[in-house]
Structure formats: C-alpha cells, structure tokens
XYZ file of N, CA and C in Angstrom:
321
model
N -61.284 276.970 54.147
C -59.886 276.626 53.986
C -59.035 277.375 55.002
N -59.452 278.584 55.345
C -58.704 279.367 56.302
C -58.735 278.726 57.678
N -59.856 278.123 58.041
C -59.965 277.483 59.351
C -58.971 276.323 59.471
N -58.832 275.558 58.413
C -57.922 274.417 58.450
C -56.478 274.867 58.597
N -56.075 275.923 57.913
C -54.698 276.407 58.038
C -54.454 276.976 59.431
N -55.467 277.603 60.022
C -55.329 278.098 61.391
C -55.206 276.932 62.366
N -55.962 275.870 62.136
C -55.891 274.692 63.000
C -54.526 274.036 62.896
N -54.001 273.935 61.694
C -52.680 273.343 61.501
C -51.619 274.202 62.172
N -51.741 275.517 62.028
C -50.785 276.418 62.647
C -50.869 276.331 64.176
N -52.074 276.255 64.711
C -52.246 276.135 66.154
C -51.647 274.833 66.661
N -51.864 273.749 65.950
C -51.291 272.462 66.346
C -49.766 272.503 66.272
N -49.223 273.166 65.266
C -47.769 273.281 65.141
C -47.203 274.134 66.265
N -47.894 275.226 66.603
C -47.450 276.072 67.710
C -47.491 275.306 69.024
N -48.526 274.519 69.212
C -48.656 273.732 70.435
C -47.545 272.692 70.513
N -47.213 272.059 69.400
C -46.130 271.079 69.389
C -44.784 271.727 69.667
N -44.566 272.930 69.139
C -43.325 273.654 69.389
C -43.235 274.055 70.857
N -44.333 274.547 71.425
C -44.346 274.916 72.833
C -44.116 273.698 73.718
N -44.664 272.567 73.325
C -44.464 271.333 74.089
C -42.987 270.952 74.124
N -42.309 271.053 72.995
C -40.885 270.711 72.950
C -40.051 271.716 73.747
N -40.402 272.987 73.668
C -39.641 274.013 74.381
C -39.830 273.881 75.886
N -41.038 273.628 76.343
C -41.318 273.528 77.771
C -40.893 272.184 78.354
N -40.715 271.188 77.508
C -40.316 269.872 78.005
C -38.907 269.907 78.591
N -38.032 270.733 78.061
C -36.642 270.774 78.535
C -36.553 271.237 79.993
N -37.081 272.417 80.349
C -36.962 272.809 81.763
C -37.762 271.900 82.697
N -38.896 271.398 82.223
C -39.679 270.504 83.076
C -38.951 269.183 83.318
N -38.310 268.646 82.307
C -37.532 267.418 82.495
C -36.359 267.646 83.441
N -35.728 268.801 83.346
C -34.627 269.117 84.263
C -35.144 269.214 85.694
N -36.273 269.900 85.884
C -36.847 270.012 87.224
C -37.278 268.655 87.762
N -37.867 267.821 86.906
C -38.270 266.484 87.344
C -37.048 265.646 87.726
N -35.961 265.781 86.982
C -34.749 265.023 87.295
C -34.148 265.483 88.627
N -34.146 266.783 88.877
C -33.628 267.299 90.146
C -34.493 266.804 91.299
N -35.814 266.889 91.123
C -36.720 266.423 92.179
C -36.560 264.920 92.407
N -36.393 264.160 91.340
C -36.211 262.714 91.486
C -34.908 262.392 92.200
N -33.850 263.131 91.911
C -32.581 262.918 92.602
C -32.686 263.231 94.084
N -33.329 264.339 94.417
C -33.514 264.691 95.834
C -34.388 263.656 96.538
N -35.420 263.186 95.868
C -36.295 262.176 96.459
C -35.543 260.860 96.639
N -34.713 260.515 95.687
C -33.900 259.306 95.807
C -33.004 259.381 97.048
N -32.349 260.523 97.218
C -31.486 260.675 98.392
C -32.288 260.643 99.686
N -33.462 261.247 99.672
C -34.299 261.236 100.876
C -34.725 259.811 101.232
N -34.961 258.996 100.221
C -35.415 257.630 100.483
C -34.272 256.670 100.818
N -33.057 256.980 100.382
C -31.953 256.043 100.591
C -31.087 256.363 101.801
N -31.185 257.566 102.335
C -30.395 257.906 103.519
C -30.963 257.151 104.714
N -30.102 256.436 105.401
C -30.514 255.667 106.576
C -29.745 256.164 107.799
N -30.448 256.642 108.802
C -29.757 257.057 110.032
C -29.137 255.854 110.740
N -27.988 256.074 111.370
C -27.314 255.009 112.105
C -28.021 254.689 113.411
N -28.702 255.648 113.945
C -29.435 255.461 115.191
C -30.257 256.695 115.497
N -30.902 256.677 116.621
C -31.749 257.806 117.003
C -30.917 259.055 117.272
N -29.648 258.875 117.531
C -28.740 259.977 117.822
C -28.174 260.636 116.574
N -28.414 260.063 115.381
C -27.806 260.536 114.127
C -28.583 261.735 113.578
N -28.361 262.886 114.168
C -29.085 264.110 113.778
C -28.704 264.584 112.376
N -27.483 264.313 111.960
C -27.061 264.728 110.619
C -27.858 264.008 109.536
N -28.082 262.723 109.715
C -28.858 261.969 108.728
C -30.309 262.445 108.703
N -30.880 262.700 109.870
C -32.250 263.206 109.923
C -32.351 264.587 109.275
N -31.339 265.398 109.473
C -31.314 266.706 108.831
C -31.188 266.598 107.313
N -30.368 265.652 106.855
C -30.212 265.453 105.407
C -31.510 264.943 104.775
N -32.205 264.077 105.489
C -33.495 263.581 104.987
C -34.495 264.724 104.898
N -34.558 265.534 105.943
C -35.490 266.665 105.939
C -35.162 267.650 104.821
N -33.885 267.931 104.621
C -33.476 268.856 103.570
C -33.783 268.294 102.181
N -33.515 267.019 101.978
C -33.820 266.385 100.689
C -35.322 266.398 100.423
N -36.103 266.133 101.444
C -37.564 266.175 101.282
C -38.032 267.593 100.958
N -37.450 268.570 101.641
C -37.816 269.965 101.366
C -37.497 270.337 99.924
N -36.294 270.000 99.461
C -35.917 270.318 98.083
C -36.805 269.583 97.077
N -37.151 268.346 97.363
C -38.031 267.604 96.466
C -39.383 268.301 96.345
N -39.949 268.679 97.467
C -41.267 269.331 97.454
C -41.181 270.704 96.796
N -40.117 271.457 97.078
C -39.974 272.791 96.490
C -39.803 272.726 94.973
N -38.943 271.845 94.500
C -38.713 271.737 93.052
C -39.957 271.191 92.359
N -40.653 270.262 92.999
C -41.893 269.742 92.424
C -42.959 270.826 92.357
N -43.000 271.693 93.361
C -43.969 272.801 93.341
C -43.668 273.764 92.200
N -42.399 274.041 91.967
C -42.032 274.915 90.844
C -42.437 274.275 89.520
N -42.185 272.978 89.371
C -42.569 272.282 88.134
C -44.086 272.293 87.956
N -44.820 272.108 89.040
C -46.283 272.167 88.946
C -46.757 273.554 88.556
N -46.154 274.577 89.141
C -46.551 275.944 88.795
C -46.266 276.261 87.336
N -45.122 275.822 86.848
C -44.789 276.051 85.440
C -45.785 275.334 84.536
N -46.245 274.167 84.947
C -47.156 273.386 84.118
C -48.592 273.879 84.206
N -49.006 274.371 85.368
C -50.421 274.671 85.584
C -50.774 276.137 85.356
N -49.941 277.061 85.783
C -50.335 278.471 85.810
C -50.548 279.072 84.419
N -49.579 279.022 83.501
C -49.851 279.632 82.185
C -50.841 278.769 81.385
N -51.958 279.340 80.957
C -52.952 278.542 80.223
C -52.402 277.922 78.940
N -51.527 278.621 78.245
C -50.988 278.071 77.002
C -50.148 276.826 77.277
N -49.373 276.856 78.345
C -48.552 275.697 78.697
C -49.445 274.561 79.175
N -50.452 274.884 79.977
C -51.355 273.860 80.504
C -52.037 273.105 79.368
N -52.466 273.816 78.340
C -53.142 273.157 77.216
C -52.160 272.401 76.326
N -50.958 272.917 76.183
C -49.990 272.271 75.302
C -49.387 271.017 75.928
N -49.111 271.059 77.218
C -48.390 269.952 77.851
C -49.298 268.778 78.201
N -50.489 269.036 78.616
C -51.381 267.943 78.976
C -51.244 267.556 80.439
N -52.116 266.683 80.874
C -52.168 266.295 82.287
C -51.081 265.308 82.687
N -50.500 264.629 81.752
C -49.467 263.643 82.078
C -48.241 264.298 82.725
N -47.993 265.560 82.436
C -46.842 266.262 83.011
C -47.079 266.637 84.471
N -48.280 266.461 84.969
C -48.569 266.746 86.374
C -48.244 265.563 87.281
N -48.156 264.378 86.719
C -47.969 263.166 87.524
C -46.600 263.105 88.218
N -45.474 263.304 87.526
C -44.182 263.152 88.216
C -43.998 264.074 89.423
N -44.289 265.378 89.317
C -44.066 266.200 90.507
C -45.015 265.864 91.660
N -46.231 265.457 91.351
C -47.170 265.095 92.412
C -46.703 263.824 93.116
N -46.277 262.834 92.361
C -45.817 261.573 92.948
C -44.538 261.796 93.762
N -43.598 262.553 93.230
C -42.348 262.806 93.945
C -42.590 263.603 95.226
N -43.436 264.616 95.150
C -43.733 265.413 96.344
C -44.459 264.574 97.391
N -45.355 263.706 96.948
C -46.068 262.843 97.895
C -45.107 261.862 98.563
N -44.194 261.288 97.793
C -43.211 260.364 98.369
C -42.319 261.082 99.375
N -41.904 262.301 99.048
C -41.065 263.069 99.974
C -41.839 263.442 101.239
N -43.101 263.802 101.077
C -43.906 264.171 102.249
C -44.118 262.960 103.167
N -44.349 261.800 102.571
C -44.521 260.591 103.381
C -43.221 260.241 104.089
N -42.107 260.330 103.380
C -40.795 260.046 104.002
C -40.527 261.009 105.147
N -40.818 262.275 104.943
C -40.595 263.274 105.988
C -41.502 263.002 107.187
N -42.732 262.632 106.924
C -43.665 262.353 108.019
C -43.265 261.103 108.807
N -42.753 260.104 108.111
C -42.356 258.869 108.795
C -41.069 259.019 109.602
N -40.167 259.880 109.128
C -38.908 260.077 109.836
C -39.128 260.932 111.069
N -40.027 261.908 110.962
C -40.330 262.722 112.143
C -39.650 263.987 112.172
C-alpha cells in the first residue's frame, strides 16, 4: 500500500512541476516565435538595404538564443526532463532551425 501512495505522490509532484515549468517555457517559446516571425517577414528593399539584413540577423540570433535557453531549461535538470516530456523539445528546435535556415539564406 505504501508503494501505491508513493506512486500517486510522485505523479502529483510531476504534474505540479509540469504546470510550474510550463509557464516560463511557454513565455520563452512565444518570444522565440515572435523573433522568428519577424526574421521571416522582414524583406530587404534591395541589396543595399543593410538595415533590413541587420534586423534579420538580429532576429535570427535572438530566436536561436531564446530557443537554446528553453532547450537548456527543458533538458538539463533531470526532474524537469522527466516531467515535461519530449514534446517540449520540438518548438525550440523547429524555431531555431527555421532561424538558422533564414540566416543562412540571407547571407
């Protein structure tokens, strides 16, 4: 009987940790998504438009940096890694990959 109560308590702790960690991770994902959106929607007027190229590079940098922080928060602490699951790794990886491709294509 003691094992079952420990299992229930562990599951409850994991659910509580999931809810607590979801807030900062969702905020980081939203920031990264906003930066990635700006990186993808900024269009230079011509080859001479250095400001637009700089804004794209900066948006890509912020997207990759914020995604890296979200990945570190999700992966490094073992308790968070087990509580959150692998699905929380997808958004920062996809956003960082999109930003890296945009940065590589712009030059």
